[in-house]
mmCIF file of C-alpha atoms and ligand atoms in Angstrom:
data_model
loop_
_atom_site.group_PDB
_atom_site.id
_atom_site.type_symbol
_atom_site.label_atom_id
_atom_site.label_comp_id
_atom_site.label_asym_id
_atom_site.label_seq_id
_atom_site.Cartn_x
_atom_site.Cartn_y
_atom_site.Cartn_z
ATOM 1 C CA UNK A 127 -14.019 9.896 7.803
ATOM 2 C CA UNK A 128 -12.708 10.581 4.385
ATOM 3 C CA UNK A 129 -9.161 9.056 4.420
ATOM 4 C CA UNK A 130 -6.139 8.976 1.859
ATOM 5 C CA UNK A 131 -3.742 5.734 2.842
ATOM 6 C CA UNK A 132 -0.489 4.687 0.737
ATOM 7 C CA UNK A 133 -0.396 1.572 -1.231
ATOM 8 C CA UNK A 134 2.993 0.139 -2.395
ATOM 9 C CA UNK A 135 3.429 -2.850 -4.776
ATOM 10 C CA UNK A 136 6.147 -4.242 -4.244
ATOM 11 C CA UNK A 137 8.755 -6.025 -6.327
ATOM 12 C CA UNK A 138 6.992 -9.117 -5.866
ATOM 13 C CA UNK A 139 3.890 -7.894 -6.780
ATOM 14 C CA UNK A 140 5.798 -6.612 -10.328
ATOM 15 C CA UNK A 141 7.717 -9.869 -10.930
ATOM 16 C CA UNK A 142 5.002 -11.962 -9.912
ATOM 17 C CA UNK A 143 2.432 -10.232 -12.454
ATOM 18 C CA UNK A 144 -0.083 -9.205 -9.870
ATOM 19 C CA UNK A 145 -0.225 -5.253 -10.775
ATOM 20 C CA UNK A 146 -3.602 -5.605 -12.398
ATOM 21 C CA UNK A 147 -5.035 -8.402 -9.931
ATOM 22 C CA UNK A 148 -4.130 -6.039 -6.814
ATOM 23 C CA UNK A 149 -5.023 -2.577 -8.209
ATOM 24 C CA UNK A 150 -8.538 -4.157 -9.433
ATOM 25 C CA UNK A 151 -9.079 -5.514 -5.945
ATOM 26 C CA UNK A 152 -8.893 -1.567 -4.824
ATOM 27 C CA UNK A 153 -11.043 -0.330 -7.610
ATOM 28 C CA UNK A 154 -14.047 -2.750 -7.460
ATOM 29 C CA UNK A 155 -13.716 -1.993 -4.134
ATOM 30 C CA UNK A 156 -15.167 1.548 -4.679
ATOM 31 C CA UNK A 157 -11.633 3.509 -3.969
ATOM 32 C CA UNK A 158 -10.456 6.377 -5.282
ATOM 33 C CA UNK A 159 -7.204 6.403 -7.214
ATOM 34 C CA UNK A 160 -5.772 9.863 -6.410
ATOM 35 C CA UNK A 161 -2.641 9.793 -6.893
ATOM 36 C CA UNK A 162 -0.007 6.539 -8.847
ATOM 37 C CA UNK A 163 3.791 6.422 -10.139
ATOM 38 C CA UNK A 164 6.679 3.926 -10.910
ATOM 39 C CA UNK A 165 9.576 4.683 -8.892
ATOM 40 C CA UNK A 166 12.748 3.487 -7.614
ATOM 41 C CA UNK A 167 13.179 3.056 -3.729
ATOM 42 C CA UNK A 168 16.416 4.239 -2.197
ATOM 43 C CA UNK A 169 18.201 3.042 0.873
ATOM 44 C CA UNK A 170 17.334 6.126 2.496
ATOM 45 C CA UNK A 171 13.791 6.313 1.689
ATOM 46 C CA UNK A 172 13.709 2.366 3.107
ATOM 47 C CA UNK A 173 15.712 3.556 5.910
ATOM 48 C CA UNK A 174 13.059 5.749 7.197
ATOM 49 C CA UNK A 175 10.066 3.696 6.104
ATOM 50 C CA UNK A 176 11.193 0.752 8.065
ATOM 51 C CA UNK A 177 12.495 3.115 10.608
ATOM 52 C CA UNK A 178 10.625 0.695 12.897
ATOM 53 C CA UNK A 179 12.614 -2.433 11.886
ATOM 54 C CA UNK A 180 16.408 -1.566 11.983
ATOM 55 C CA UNK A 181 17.265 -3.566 14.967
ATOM 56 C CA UNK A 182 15.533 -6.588 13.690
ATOM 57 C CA UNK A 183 18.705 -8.766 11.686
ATOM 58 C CA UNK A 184 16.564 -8.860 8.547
ATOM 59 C CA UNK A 185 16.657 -5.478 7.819
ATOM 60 C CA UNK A 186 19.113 -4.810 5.134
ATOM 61 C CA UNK A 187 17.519 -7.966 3.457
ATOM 62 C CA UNK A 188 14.006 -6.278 3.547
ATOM 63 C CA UNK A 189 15.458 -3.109 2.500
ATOM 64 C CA UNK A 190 17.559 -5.185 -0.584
ATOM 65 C CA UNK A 191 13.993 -6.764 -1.582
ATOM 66 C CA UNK A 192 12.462 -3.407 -1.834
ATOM 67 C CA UNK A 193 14.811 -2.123 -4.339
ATOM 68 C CA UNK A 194 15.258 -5.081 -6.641
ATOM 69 C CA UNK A 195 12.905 -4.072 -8.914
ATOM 70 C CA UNK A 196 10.923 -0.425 -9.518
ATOM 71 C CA UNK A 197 8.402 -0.715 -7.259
ATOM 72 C CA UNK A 198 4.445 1.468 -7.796
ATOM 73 C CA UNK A 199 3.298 3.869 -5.133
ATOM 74 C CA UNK A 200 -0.762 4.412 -5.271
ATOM 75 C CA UNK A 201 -2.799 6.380 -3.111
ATOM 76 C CA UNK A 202 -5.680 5.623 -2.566
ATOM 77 C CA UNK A 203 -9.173 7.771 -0.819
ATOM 78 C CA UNK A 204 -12.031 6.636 0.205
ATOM 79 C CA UNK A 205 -14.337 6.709 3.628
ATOM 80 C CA UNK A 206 -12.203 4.772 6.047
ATOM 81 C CA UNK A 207 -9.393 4.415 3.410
ATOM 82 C CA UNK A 208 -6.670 3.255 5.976
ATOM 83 C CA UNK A 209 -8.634 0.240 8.160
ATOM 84 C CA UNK A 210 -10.414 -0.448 4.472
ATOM 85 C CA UNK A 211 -7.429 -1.226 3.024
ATOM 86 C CA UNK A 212 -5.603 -3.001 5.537
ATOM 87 C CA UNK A 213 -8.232 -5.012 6.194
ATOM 88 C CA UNK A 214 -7.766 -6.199 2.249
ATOM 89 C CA UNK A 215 -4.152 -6.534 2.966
ATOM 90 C CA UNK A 216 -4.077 -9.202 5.278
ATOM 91 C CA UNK A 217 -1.541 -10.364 7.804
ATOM 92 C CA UNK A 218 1.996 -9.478 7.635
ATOM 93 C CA UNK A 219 3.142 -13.406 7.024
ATOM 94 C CA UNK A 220 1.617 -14.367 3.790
ATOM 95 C CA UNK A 221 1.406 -17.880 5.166
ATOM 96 C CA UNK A 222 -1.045 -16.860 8.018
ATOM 97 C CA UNK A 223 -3.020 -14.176 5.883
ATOM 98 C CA UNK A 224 -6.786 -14.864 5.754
ATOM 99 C CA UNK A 225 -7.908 -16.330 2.455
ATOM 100 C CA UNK A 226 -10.065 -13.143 0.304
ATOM 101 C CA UNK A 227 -6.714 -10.649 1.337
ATOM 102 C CA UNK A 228 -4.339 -10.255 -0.968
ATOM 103 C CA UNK A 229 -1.302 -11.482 0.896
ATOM 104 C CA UNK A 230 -3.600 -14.413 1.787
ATOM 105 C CA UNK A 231 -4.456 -15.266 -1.393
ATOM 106 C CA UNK A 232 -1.229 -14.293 -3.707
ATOM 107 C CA UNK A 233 1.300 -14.702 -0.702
ATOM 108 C CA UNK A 234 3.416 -17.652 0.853
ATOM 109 C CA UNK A 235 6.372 -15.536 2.318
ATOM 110 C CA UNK A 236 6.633 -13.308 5.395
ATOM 111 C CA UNK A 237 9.233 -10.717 3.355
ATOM 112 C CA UNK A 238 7.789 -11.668 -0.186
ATOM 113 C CA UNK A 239 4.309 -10.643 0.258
ATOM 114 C CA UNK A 240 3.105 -7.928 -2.652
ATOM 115 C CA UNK A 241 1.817 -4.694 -0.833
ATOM 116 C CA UNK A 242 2.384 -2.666 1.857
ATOM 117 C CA UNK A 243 -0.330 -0.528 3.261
ATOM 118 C CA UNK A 244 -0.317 2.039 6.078
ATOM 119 C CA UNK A 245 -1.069 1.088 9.436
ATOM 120 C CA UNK A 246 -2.756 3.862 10.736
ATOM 121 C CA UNK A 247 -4.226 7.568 9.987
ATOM 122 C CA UNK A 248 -1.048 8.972 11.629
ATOM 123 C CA UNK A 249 1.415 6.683 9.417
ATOM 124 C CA UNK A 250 -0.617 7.300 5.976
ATOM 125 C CA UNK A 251 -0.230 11.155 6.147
ATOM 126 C CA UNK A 252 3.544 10.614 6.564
ATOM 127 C CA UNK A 253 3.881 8.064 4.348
ATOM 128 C CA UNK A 254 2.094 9.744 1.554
ATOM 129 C CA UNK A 255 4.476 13.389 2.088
ATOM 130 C CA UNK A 256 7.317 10.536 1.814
ATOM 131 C CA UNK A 257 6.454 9.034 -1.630
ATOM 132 C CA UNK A 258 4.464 11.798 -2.833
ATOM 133 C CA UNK A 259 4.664 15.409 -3.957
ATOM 134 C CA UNK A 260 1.227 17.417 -3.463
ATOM 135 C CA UNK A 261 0.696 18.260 -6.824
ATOM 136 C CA UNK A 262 1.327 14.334 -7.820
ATOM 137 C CA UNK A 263 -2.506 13.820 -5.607
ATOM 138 C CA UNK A 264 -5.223 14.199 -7.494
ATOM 139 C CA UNK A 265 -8.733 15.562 -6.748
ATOM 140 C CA UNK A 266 -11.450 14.566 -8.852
ATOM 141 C CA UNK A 267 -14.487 12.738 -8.486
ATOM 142 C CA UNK A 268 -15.719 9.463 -9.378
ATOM 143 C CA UNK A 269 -18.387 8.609 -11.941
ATOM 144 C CA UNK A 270 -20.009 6.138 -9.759
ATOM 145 C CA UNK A 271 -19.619 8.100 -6.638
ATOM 146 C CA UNK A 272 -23.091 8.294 -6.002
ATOM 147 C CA UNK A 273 -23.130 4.205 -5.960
ATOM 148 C CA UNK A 274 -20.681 3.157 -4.027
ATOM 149 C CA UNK A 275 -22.155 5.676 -1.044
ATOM 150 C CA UNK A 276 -25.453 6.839 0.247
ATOM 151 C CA UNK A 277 -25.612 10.718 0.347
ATOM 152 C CA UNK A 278 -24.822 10.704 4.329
ATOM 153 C CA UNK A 279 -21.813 8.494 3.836
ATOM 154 C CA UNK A 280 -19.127 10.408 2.264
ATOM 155 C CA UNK A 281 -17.798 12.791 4.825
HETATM 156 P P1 LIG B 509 3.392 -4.744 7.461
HETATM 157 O O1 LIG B 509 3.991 -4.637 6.074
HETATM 158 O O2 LIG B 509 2.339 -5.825 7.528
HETATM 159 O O3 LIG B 509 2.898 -3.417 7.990
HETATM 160 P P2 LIG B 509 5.789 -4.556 9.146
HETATM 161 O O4 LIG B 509 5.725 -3.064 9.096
HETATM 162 O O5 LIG B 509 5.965 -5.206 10.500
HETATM 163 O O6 LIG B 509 4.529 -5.260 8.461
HETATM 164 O O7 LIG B 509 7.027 -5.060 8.257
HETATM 165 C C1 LIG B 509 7.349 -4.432 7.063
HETATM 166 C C2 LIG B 509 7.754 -5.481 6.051
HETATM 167 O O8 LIG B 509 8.950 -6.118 6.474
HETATM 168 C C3 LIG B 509 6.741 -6.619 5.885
HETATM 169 O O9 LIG B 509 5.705 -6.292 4.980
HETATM 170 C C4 LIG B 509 7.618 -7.741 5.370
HETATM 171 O O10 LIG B 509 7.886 -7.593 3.972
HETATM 172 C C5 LIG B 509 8.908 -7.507 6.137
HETATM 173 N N1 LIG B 509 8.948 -8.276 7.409
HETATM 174 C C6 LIG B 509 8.431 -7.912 8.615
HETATM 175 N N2 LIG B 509 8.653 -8.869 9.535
HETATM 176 C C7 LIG B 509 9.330 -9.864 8.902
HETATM 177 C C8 LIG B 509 9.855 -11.143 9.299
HETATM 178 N N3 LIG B 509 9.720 -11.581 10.558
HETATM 179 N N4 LIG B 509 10.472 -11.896 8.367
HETATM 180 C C9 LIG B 509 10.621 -11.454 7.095
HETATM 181 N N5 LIG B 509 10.154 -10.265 6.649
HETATM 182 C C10 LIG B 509 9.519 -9.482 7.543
#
């Protein structure tokens, strides 16, 4: 199923020099970049996105290391998009991430560790109305489409 999933790099992925590294991991991949800005995370934005975590005691620190520096919002589309992308994400603790992900190979910190990605269908059409305006997707088509799937792929 064609699926759009949320992509934030984070400020350790800024500080640490890895925008190009990541974002090329996604693109040789065979995504779709359809929508990508700069922006600046509030508390209340972080408050809802790690709705999930606010009991843990780490919270406010995770929410601090969010807004240290400008952080990048992508979206990216492709068949699969969400379990694709997650699967190139790696485990949560950068320590434990399998080698080839990008937390596994760019991370040694649990907190510190470059991207997040959605988690599921459900999450990535939330998480995209949360960071994105609709006019800031984009719907075009890519040259090599017709490469990176077989005509009874893409649907
Ligand atoms: P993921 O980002 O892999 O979906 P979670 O949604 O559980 O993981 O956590 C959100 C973010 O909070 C993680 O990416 C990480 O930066 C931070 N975090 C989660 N659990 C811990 C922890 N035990 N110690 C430090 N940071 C954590």
């Amino acid at each position: 199923m064609i699926q759009k999933t949320l992509v934030i790099l984070k400020p350790s992925c800024l500080m640490r020099g890895l925008v190009g590294e990541v974002t090329r991991r996604f693109e040789q991949k065979g995504l779709r970049l359809a929508g990508m800005k700069m922006c600046q995370l509030t508390d209340a934005q972080l408050n809802e996105h790690y709705a999930h975590l606010a009991e843990k005691p780490f919270f406010q620190r995770i929410k601090d290391s969010m807004m240290i520096t400008p952080v990048i919002v992508c979206c990216y589309e492709g068949v699969d998009a969400v379990e694709v992308v997650r699967a190139m994400t790696g485990a949560t603790n950068g320590r434990k991430a399998a080698p080839g992900t990008i937390r596994g190979d760019f991370s040694m910190s649990f907190q510190e560790n470059i991207v997040h990605t959605s988690d599921s269908p459900e999450n990535a059409a939330i998480e995209l109305a949360r960071f994105f305006k609709p006019e800031e997707i984009f719907d075009y088509k890519l040259a090599a489409h017709g490469f990176v799937y077989a005509s009874d792929e893409y649907n």
